[in-house]
Short mmCIF file of C-alpha atoms and ligand atoms in Angstrom, two decimals:
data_model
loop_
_atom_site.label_atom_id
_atom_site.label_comp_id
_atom_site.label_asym_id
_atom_site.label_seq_id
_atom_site.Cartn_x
_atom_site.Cartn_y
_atom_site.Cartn_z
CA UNK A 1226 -16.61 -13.46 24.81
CA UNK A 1227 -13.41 -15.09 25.78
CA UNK A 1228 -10.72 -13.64 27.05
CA UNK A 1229 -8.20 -12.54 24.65
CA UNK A 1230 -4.58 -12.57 24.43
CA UNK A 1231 -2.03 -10.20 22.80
CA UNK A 1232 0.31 -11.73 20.63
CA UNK A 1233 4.06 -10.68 20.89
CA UNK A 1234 6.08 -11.12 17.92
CA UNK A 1235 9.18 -9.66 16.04
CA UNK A 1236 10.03 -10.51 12.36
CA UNK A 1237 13.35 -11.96 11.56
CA UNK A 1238 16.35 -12.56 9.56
CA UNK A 1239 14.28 -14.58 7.14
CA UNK A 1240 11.33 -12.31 7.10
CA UNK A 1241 9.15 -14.53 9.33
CA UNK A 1242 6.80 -13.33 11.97
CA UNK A 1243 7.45 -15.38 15.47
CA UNK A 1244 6.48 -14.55 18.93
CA UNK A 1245 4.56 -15.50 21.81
CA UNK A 1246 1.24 -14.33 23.56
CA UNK A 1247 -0.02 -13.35 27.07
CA UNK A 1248 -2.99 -12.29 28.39
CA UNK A 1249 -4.19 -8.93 27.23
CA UNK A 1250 -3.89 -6.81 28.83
CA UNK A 1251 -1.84 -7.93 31.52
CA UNK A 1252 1.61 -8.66 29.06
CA UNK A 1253 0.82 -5.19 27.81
CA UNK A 1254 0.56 -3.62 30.91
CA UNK A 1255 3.69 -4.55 32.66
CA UNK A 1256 6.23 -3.16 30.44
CA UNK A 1257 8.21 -6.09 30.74
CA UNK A 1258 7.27 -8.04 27.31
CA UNK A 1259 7.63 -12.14 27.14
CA UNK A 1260 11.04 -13.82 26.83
CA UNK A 1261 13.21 -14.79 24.28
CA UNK A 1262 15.97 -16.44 22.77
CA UNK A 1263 19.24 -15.25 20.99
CA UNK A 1264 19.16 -17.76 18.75
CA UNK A 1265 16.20 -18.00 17.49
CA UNK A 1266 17.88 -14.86 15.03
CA UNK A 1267 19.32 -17.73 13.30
CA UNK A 1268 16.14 -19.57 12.38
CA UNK A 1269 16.02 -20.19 8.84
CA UNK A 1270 13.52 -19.30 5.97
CA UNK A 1271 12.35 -23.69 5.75
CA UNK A 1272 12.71 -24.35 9.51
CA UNK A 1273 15.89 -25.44 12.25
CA UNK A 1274 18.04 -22.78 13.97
CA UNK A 1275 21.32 -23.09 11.92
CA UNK A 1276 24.02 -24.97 13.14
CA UNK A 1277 27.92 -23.27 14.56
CA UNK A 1278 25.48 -19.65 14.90
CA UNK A 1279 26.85 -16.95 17.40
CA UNK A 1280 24.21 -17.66 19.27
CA UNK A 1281 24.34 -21.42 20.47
CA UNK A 1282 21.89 -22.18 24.20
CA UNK A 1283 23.45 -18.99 25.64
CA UNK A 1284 21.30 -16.05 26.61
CA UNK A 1285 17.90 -14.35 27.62
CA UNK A 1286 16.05 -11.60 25.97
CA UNK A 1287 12.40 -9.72 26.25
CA UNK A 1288 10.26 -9.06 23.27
CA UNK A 1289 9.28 -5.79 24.47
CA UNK A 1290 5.52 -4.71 23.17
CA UNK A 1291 5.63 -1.57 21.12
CA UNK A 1292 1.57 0.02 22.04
CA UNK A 1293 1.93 1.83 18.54
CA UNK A 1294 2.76 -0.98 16.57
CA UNK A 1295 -0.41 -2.73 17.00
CA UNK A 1296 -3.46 -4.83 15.04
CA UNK A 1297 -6.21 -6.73 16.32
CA UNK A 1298 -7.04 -10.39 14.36
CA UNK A 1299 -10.70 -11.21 14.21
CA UNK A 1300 -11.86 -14.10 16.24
CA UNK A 1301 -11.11 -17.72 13.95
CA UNK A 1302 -14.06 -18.86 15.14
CA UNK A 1303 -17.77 -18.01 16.33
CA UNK A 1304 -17.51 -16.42 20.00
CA UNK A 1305 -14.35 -16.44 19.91
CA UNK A 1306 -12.17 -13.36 21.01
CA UNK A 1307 -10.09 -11.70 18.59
CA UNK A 1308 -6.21 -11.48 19.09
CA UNK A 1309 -4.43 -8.25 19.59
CA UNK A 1310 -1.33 -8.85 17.76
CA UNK A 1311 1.97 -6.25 18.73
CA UNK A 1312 5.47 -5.60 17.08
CA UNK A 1313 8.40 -6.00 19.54
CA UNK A 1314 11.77 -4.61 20.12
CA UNK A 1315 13.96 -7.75 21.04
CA UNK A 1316 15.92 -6.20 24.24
CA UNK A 1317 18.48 -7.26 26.65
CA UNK A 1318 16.88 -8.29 30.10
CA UNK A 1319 17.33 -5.08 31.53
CA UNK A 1320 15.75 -3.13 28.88
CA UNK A 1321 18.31 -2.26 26.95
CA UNK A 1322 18.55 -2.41 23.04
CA UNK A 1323 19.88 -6.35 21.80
CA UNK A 1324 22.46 -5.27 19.25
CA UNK A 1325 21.06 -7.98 16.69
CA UNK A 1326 17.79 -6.36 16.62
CA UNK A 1327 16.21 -5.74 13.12
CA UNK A 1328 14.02 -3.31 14.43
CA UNK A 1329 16.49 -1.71 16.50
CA UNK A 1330 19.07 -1.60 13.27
CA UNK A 1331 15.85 0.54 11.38
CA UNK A 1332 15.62 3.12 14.12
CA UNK A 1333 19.10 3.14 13.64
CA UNK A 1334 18.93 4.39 10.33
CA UNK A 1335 16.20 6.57 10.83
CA UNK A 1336 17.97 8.18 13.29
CA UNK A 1337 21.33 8.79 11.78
CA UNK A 1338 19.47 10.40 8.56
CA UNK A 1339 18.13 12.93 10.99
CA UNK A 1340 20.77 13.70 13.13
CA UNK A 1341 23.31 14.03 9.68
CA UNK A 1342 20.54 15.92 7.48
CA UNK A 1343 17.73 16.55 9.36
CA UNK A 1344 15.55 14.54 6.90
CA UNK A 1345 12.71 12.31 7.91
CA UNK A 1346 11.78 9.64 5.03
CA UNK A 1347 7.88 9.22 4.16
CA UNK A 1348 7.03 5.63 2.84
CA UNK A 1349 4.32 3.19 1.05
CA UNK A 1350 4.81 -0.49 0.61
CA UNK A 1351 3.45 -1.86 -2.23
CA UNK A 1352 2.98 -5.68 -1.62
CA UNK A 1353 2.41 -8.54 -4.56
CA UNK A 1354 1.13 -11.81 -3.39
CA UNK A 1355 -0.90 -14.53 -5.33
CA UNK A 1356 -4.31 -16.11 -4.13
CA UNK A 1357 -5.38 -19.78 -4.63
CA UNK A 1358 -8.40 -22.49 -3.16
CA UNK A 1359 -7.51 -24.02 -0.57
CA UNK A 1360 -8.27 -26.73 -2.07
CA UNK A 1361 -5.32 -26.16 -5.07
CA UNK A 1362 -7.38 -24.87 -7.47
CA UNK A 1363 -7.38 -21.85 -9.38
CA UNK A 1364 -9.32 -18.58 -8.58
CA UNK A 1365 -9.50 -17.51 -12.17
CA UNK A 1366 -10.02 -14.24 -14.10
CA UNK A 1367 -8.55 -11.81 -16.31
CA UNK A 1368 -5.61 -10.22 -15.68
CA UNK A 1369 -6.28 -6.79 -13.82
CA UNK A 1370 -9.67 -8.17 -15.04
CA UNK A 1371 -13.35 -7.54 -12.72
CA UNK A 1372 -13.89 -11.02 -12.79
CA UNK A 1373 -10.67 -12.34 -10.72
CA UNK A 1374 -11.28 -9.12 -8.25
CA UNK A 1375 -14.93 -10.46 -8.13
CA UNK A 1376 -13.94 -13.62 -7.12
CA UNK A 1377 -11.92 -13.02 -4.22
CA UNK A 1378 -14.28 -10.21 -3.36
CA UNK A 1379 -15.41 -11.82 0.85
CA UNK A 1380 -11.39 -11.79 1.22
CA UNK A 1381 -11.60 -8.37 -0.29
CA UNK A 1382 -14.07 -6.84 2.07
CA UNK A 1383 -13.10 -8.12 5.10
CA UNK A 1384 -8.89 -7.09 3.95
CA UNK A 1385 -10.32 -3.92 3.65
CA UNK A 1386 -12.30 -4.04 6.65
CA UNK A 1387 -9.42 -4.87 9.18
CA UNK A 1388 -7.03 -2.80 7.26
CA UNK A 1389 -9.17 0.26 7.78
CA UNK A 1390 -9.72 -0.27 11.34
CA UNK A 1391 -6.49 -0.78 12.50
CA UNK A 1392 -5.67 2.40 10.89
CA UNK A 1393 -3.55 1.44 8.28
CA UNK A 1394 -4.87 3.41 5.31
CA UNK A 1395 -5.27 1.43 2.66
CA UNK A 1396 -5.44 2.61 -0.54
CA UNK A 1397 -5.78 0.43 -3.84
CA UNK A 1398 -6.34 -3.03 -3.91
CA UNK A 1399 -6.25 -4.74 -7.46
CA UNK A 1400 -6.37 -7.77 -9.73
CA UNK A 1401 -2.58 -7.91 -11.16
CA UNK A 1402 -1.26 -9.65 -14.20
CA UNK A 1403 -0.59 -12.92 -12.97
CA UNK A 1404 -2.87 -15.85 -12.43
CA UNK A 1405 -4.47 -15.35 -9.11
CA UNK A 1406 -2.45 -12.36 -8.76
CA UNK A 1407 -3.12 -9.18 -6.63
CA UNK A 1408 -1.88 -6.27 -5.00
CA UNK A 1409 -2.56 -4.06 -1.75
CA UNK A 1410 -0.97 -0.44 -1.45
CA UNK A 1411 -1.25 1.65 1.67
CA UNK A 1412 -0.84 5.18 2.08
CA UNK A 1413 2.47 7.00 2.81
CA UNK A 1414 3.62 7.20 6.45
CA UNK A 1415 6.68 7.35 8.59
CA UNK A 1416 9.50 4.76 8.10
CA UNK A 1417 8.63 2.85 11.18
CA UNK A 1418 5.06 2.99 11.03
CA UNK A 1419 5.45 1.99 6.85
CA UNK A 1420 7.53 -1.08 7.91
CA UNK A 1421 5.39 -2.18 10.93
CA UNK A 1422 2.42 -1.89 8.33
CA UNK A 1423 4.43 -3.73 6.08
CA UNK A 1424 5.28 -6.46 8.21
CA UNK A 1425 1.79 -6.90 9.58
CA UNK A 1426 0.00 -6.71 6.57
CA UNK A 1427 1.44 -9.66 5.33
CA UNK A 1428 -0.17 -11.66 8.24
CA UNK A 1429 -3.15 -10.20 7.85
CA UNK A 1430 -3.29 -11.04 4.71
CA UNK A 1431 -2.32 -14.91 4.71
CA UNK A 1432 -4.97 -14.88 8.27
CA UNK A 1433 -8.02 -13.17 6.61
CA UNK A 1434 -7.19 -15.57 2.82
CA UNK A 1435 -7.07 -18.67 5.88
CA UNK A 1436 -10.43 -17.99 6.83
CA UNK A 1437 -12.56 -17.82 3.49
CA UNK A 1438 -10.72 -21.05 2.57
CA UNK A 1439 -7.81 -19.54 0.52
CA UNK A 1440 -4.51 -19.51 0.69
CA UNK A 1441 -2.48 -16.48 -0.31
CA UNK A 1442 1.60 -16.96 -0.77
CA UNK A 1443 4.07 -14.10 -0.56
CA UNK A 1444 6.86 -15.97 -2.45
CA UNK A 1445 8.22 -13.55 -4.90
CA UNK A 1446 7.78 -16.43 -7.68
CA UNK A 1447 5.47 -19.15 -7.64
CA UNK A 1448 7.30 -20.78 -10.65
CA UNK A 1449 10.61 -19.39 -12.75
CA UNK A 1450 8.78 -18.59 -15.98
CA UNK A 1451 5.72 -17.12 -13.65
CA UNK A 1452 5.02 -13.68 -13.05
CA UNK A 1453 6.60 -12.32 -9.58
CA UNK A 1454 5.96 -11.08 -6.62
CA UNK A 1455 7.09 -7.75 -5.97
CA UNK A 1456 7.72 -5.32 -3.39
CA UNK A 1457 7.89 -1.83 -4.16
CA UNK A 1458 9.26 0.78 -1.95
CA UNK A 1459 8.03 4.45 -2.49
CA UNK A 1460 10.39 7.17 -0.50
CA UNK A 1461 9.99 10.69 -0.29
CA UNK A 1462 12.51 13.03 2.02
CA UNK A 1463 11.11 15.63 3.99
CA UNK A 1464 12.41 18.20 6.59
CA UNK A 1465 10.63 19.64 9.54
CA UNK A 1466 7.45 18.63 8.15
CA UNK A 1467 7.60 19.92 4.20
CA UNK A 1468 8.68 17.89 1.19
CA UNK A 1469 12.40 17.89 -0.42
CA UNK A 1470 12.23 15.60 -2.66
CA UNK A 1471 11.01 17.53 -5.80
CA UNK A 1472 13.05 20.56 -7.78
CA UNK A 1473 11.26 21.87 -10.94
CA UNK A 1474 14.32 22.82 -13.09
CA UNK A 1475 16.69 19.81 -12.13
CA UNK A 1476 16.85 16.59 -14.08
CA UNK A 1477 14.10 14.12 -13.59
CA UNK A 1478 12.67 16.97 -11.24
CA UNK A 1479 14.91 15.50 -8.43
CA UNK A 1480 16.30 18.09 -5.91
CA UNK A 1481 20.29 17.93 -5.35
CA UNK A 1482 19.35 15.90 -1.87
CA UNK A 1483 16.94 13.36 -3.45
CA UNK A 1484 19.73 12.90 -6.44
CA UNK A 1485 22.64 11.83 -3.79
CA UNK A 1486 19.83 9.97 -1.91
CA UNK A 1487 19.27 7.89 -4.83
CA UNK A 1488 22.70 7.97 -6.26
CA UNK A 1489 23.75 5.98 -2.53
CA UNK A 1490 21.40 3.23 -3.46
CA UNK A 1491 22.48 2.94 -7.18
CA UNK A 1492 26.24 3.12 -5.47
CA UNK A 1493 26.13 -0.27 -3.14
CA UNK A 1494 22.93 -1.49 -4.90
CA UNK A 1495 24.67 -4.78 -5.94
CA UNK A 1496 25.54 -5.19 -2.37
CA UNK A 1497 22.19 -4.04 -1.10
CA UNK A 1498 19.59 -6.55 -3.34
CA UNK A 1499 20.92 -9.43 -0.99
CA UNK A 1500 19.35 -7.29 1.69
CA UNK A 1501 16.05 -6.58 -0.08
CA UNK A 1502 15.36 -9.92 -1.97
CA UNK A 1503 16.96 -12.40 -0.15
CA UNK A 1504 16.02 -15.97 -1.35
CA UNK A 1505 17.56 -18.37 -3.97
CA UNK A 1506 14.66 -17.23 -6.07
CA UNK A 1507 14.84 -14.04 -5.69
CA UNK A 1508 17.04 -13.63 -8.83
CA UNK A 1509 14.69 -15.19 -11.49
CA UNK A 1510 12.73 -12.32 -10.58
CA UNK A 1511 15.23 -9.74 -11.24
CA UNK A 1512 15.75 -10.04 -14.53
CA UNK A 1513 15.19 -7.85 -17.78
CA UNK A 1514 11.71 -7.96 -19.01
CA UNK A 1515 9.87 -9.19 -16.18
CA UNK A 1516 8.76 -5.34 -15.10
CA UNK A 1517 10.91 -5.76 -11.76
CA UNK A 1518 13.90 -4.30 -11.64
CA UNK A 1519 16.04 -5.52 -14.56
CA UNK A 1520 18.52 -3.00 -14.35
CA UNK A 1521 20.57 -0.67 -11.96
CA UNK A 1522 19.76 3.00 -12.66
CA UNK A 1523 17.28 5.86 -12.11
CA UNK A 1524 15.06 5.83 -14.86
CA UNK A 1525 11.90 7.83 -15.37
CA UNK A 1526 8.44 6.15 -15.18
CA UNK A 1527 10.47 2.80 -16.22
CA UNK A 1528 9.10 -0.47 -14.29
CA UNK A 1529 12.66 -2.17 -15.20
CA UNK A 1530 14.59 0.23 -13.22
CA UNK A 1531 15.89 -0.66 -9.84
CA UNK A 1532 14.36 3.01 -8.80
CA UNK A 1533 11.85 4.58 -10.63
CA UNK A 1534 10.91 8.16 -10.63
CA UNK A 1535 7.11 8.12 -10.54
CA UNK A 1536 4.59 10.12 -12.42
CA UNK A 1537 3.63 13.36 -10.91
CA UNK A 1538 -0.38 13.49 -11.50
CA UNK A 1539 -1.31 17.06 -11.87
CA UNK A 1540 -5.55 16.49 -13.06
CA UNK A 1541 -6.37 18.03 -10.32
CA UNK A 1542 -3.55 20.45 -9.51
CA UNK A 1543 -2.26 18.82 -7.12
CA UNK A 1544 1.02 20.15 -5.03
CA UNK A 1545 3.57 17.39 -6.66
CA UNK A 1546 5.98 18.44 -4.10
CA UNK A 1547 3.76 16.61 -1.78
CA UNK A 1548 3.21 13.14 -3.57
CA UNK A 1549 6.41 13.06 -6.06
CA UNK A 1550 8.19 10.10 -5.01
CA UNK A 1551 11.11 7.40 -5.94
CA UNK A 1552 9.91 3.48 -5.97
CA UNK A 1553 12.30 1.13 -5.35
CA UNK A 1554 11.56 -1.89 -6.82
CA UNK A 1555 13.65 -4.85 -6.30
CA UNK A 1556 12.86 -5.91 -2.64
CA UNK A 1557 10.19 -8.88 -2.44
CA UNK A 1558 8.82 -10.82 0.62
CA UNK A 1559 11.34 -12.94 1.47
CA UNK A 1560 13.14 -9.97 3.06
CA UNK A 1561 12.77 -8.38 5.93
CA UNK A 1562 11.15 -4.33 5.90
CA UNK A 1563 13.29 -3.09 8.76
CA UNK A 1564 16.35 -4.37 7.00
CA UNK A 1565 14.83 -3.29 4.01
CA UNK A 1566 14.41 0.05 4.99
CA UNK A 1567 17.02 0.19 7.04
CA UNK A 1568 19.49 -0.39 3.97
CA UNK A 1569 17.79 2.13 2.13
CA UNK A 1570 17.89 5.05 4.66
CA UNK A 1571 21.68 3.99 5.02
CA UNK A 1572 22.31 4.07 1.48
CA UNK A 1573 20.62 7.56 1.15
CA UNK A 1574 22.84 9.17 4.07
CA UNK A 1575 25.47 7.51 2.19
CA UNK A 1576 25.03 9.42 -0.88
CA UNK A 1577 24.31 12.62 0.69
CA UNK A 1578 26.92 12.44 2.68
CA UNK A 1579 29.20 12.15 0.16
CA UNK A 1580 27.49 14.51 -2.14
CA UNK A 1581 27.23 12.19 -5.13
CA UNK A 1582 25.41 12.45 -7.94
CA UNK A 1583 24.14 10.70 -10.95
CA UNK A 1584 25.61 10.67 -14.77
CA UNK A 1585 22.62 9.58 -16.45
CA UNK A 1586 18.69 10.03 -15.43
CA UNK A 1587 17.48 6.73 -17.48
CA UNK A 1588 14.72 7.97 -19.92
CA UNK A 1589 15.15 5.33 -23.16
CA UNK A 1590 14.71 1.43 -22.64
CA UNK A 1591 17.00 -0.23 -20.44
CA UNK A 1592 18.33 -3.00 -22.67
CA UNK A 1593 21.32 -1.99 -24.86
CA UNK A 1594 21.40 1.27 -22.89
CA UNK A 1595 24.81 2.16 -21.74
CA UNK A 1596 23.50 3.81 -18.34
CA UNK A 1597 22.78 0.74 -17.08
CA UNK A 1598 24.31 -1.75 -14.55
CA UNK A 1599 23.45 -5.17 -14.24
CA UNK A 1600 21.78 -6.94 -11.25
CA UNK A 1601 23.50 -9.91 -9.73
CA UNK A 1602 22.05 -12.65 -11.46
CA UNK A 1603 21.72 -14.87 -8.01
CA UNK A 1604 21.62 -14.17 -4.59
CA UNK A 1605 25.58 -15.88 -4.17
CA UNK A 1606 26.48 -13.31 -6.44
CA UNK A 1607 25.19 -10.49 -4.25
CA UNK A 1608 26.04 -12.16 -1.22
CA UNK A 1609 29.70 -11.82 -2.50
CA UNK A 1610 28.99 -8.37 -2.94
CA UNK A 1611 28.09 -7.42 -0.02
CA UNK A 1612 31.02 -9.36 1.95
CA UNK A 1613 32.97 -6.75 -0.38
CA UNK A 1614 31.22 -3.72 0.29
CA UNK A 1615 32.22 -1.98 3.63
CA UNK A 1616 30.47 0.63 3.60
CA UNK A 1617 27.18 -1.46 3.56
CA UNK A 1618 29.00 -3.46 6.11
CA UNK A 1619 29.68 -1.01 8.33
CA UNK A 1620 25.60 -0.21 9.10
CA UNK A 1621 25.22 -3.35 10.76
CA UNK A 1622 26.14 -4.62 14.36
CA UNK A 1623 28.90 -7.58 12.24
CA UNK A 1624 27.24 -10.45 14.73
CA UNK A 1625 23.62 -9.71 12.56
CA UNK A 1626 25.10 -9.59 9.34
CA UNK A 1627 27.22 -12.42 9.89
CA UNK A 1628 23.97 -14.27 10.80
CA UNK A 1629 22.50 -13.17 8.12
CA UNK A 1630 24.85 -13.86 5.42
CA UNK A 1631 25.00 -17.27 6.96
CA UNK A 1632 21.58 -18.33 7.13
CA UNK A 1633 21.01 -17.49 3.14
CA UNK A 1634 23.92 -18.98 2.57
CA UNK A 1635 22.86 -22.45 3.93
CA UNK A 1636 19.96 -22.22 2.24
CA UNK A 1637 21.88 -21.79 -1.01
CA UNK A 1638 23.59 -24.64 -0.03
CA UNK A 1639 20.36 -26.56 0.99
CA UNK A 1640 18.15 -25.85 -2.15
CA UNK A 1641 21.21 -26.69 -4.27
CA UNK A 1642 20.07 -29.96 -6.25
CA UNK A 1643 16.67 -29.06 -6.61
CA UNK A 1644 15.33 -27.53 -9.88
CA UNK A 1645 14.26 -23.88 -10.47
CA UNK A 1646 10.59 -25.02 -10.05
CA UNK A 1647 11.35 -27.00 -7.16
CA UNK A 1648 12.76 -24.51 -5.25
CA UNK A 1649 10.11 -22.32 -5.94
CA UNK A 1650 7.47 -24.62 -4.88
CA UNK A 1651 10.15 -24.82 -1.20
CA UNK A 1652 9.53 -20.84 -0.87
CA UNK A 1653 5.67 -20.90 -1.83
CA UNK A 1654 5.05 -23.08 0.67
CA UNK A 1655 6.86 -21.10 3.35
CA UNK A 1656 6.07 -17.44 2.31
N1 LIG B 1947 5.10 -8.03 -10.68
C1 LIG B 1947 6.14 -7.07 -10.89
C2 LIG B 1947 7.30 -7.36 -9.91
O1 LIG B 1947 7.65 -8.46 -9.77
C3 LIG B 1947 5.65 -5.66 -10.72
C4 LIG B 1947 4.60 -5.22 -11.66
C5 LIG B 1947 4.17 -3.81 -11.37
O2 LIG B 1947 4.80 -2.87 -11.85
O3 LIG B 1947 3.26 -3.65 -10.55
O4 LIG B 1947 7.87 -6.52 -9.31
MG1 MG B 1948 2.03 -4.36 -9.19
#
């Protein structure tokens, strides 16, 4: 067996993984992580570091190994050692946090939820991506059908495989509508552990498609009229280890807490989709009738609301309490799950911190209903609303967000004159 290394990475502004390895377990071992540079923050979603960022040549950072944020690759070929791949806090050279951190800004968030309320946040990342031969053509099937899931089923096995023994509890993995559509939930966990998951099971994904000769895209839209890519946030609050989330006598069975929890998202949601879908395609997505989230409200068991509340099953008996949860359902690949989580713990202390509360639990079709407010309709649109919403502002070190706001903004500017299917075909080939 070779000698393996351990692969040091942190996921950026544009939702990609980058890094750089060292011998395992030597890089592990010394606490001191492998360097890196400011601004490579301001890499973009297609490529070069963007020009006139806060960054320029200046500066030194670690990518500091976090032992609990861990998976290990199978080898790529025979004999070949796998590669022990770790999640990294980007920190100054003497240790401390980098203000521009993304993973720094979640634990953040996490942190100010439970010094405020004392409430920890349990989440599941649903993720939507679409398989295809390597070769271009189809995989085939019926949608949800046994055939497609037969198809893909050495990918399958061997997703299931790795996700299982890296721990990260995997628990349905299905055919979806689309062509060469499917889906992989895992199981609820801890905010940080849920986005680290989230983050790595993308790569394992894409790595373990790689090596039966597929190739599996993220994009949340392969082509405009095309079914999307979604990814669906489930939250649940908790204190001191028991659930809060669920009241039997209050509408939509939300406790006071969880209804200002979600009424903060609904309040700077316009602000907070640039956060959570953050590409030029994005917003053909987000649209009425495509089972995203067409619409900003709470609604009940509705897969157009921007949060849904989700069935409690009860076949068995089971404590609700426990497993009733809110889905939020307009964040997609192209976005980053600490600053997608992030946001959404920030919104939540938001809204119970100001106590608010929501007019209208959803329960009759979104269109024509008068409980509803519309999505921006592209990401410019929400850009501009979150340059106008300081609240949302004010969770972020302003260097980040300018970076951020910059970067997607360029690539507005960038993917300009090219069609709707052209700029899809950009992201596919990239996510
Ligand atoms: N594909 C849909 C989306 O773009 C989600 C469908 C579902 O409810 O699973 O979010
Ligand atoms: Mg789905």
């Amino acid at each position: 067996m070779n000698q393996p290394w351990a692969f040091i990475a942190t996921c950026d502004l544009v939702a990609h993984v980058r890094g750089r390895s060292g011998p395992f377990p030597k890089v592990i071992e010394s606490g001191e992580g492998v360097g890196w540079v400011p601004a490579d923050l301001a890499m973009s979603a297609f490529g070069g570091i963007a020009d006139g960022n806060a960054f320029g040549a200046l500066g030194d950072l670690r990518l500091v190994p976090d032992a609990q944020a861990m998976a290990i690759f199978p080898p790529t070929y025979a004999d070949g050692a796998s590669t022990r791949f770790y999640l990294a806090h980007q920190r100054n050279i003497d240790g401390s946090p980098w203000a521009q951190c993304p993973r720094t800004f979640l634990d953040n968030a996490i942190e100010a939820l439970d010094r405020d309320f004392d409430i920890q946040v349990m989440v599941s990342f649903e993720h939507e991506f679409a398989l295809s031969h390597a070769d271009g053509s189809k995989i085939g099937g019926l949608p949800f059908g046994f055939d497609a899931y037969r198809n893909v089923d050495q990918f399958s096995q061997e997703l299931l495989l790795i996700l299982n023994e890296n721990g990260f509890d995997p628990e349905t993995f299905l055919p979806e509508y689309g062509s060469g559509q499917f889906e992989v939930t895992l199981g609820p966990a801890p905010a940080r552990v849920a986005a680290d998951r989230a983050i790595m099971l993308r790569e394992i994904v894409r790595d373990t498609a790689k090596r039966f000769q597929l190739v599996a895209t993220f994009a949340p839209l392969l082509g405009p009229d095309l079914v999307g890519n979604g990814v669906h946030v489930h939250l649940s609050l908790w204190r001191n280890g028991s659930p809060i989330t669920y009241a039997d006598s209050r509408p939509g069975n939300l406790s006071a807490e969880a209804e200002s929890a979600c009424a903060g998202i609904l309040e700077h949601a316009r602000a907070i989709v640039a956060l959570t879908a953050s590409s030029q395609i994005s917003f053909f997505r987000l649209q009425p009738h495509r089972w995203s989230a067409g619409g900003i409200c709470v609604a009940k068991q509705n897969r157009e609301a921007l949060l849904r509340i989700c069935p409690q099953i009860t076949i068995k008996s089971n404590d609700v309490t426990k497993t009733f949860n809110i889905e939020y359902r307009a964040a997609d690949a192209t976005a980053n799950p600490w600053i997608v989580l992030g946001t959404l713990i920030h919104a939540m202390r938001e809204g119970l911190s100001g106590k608010l509360t929501i007019d209208h639990i959803v329960d009759e079709e979104l269109e024509g209903s008068a409980n509803v407010v519309s999505m921006p309709t592209t990401l410019i649109e929400a850009l501009e609303a979150l340059d106008k919403d300081e609240t949302v502002k004010s969770w972020f070190d302003p260097v980040l967000l300018k970076t951020f706001i910059e970067i997607r903004t360029n690539e507005a500017q960038e993917l300009d004159s090219l069609t709707p299917e052209e700029r899809c075909a950009r992201y596919v080939s990239v996510y």
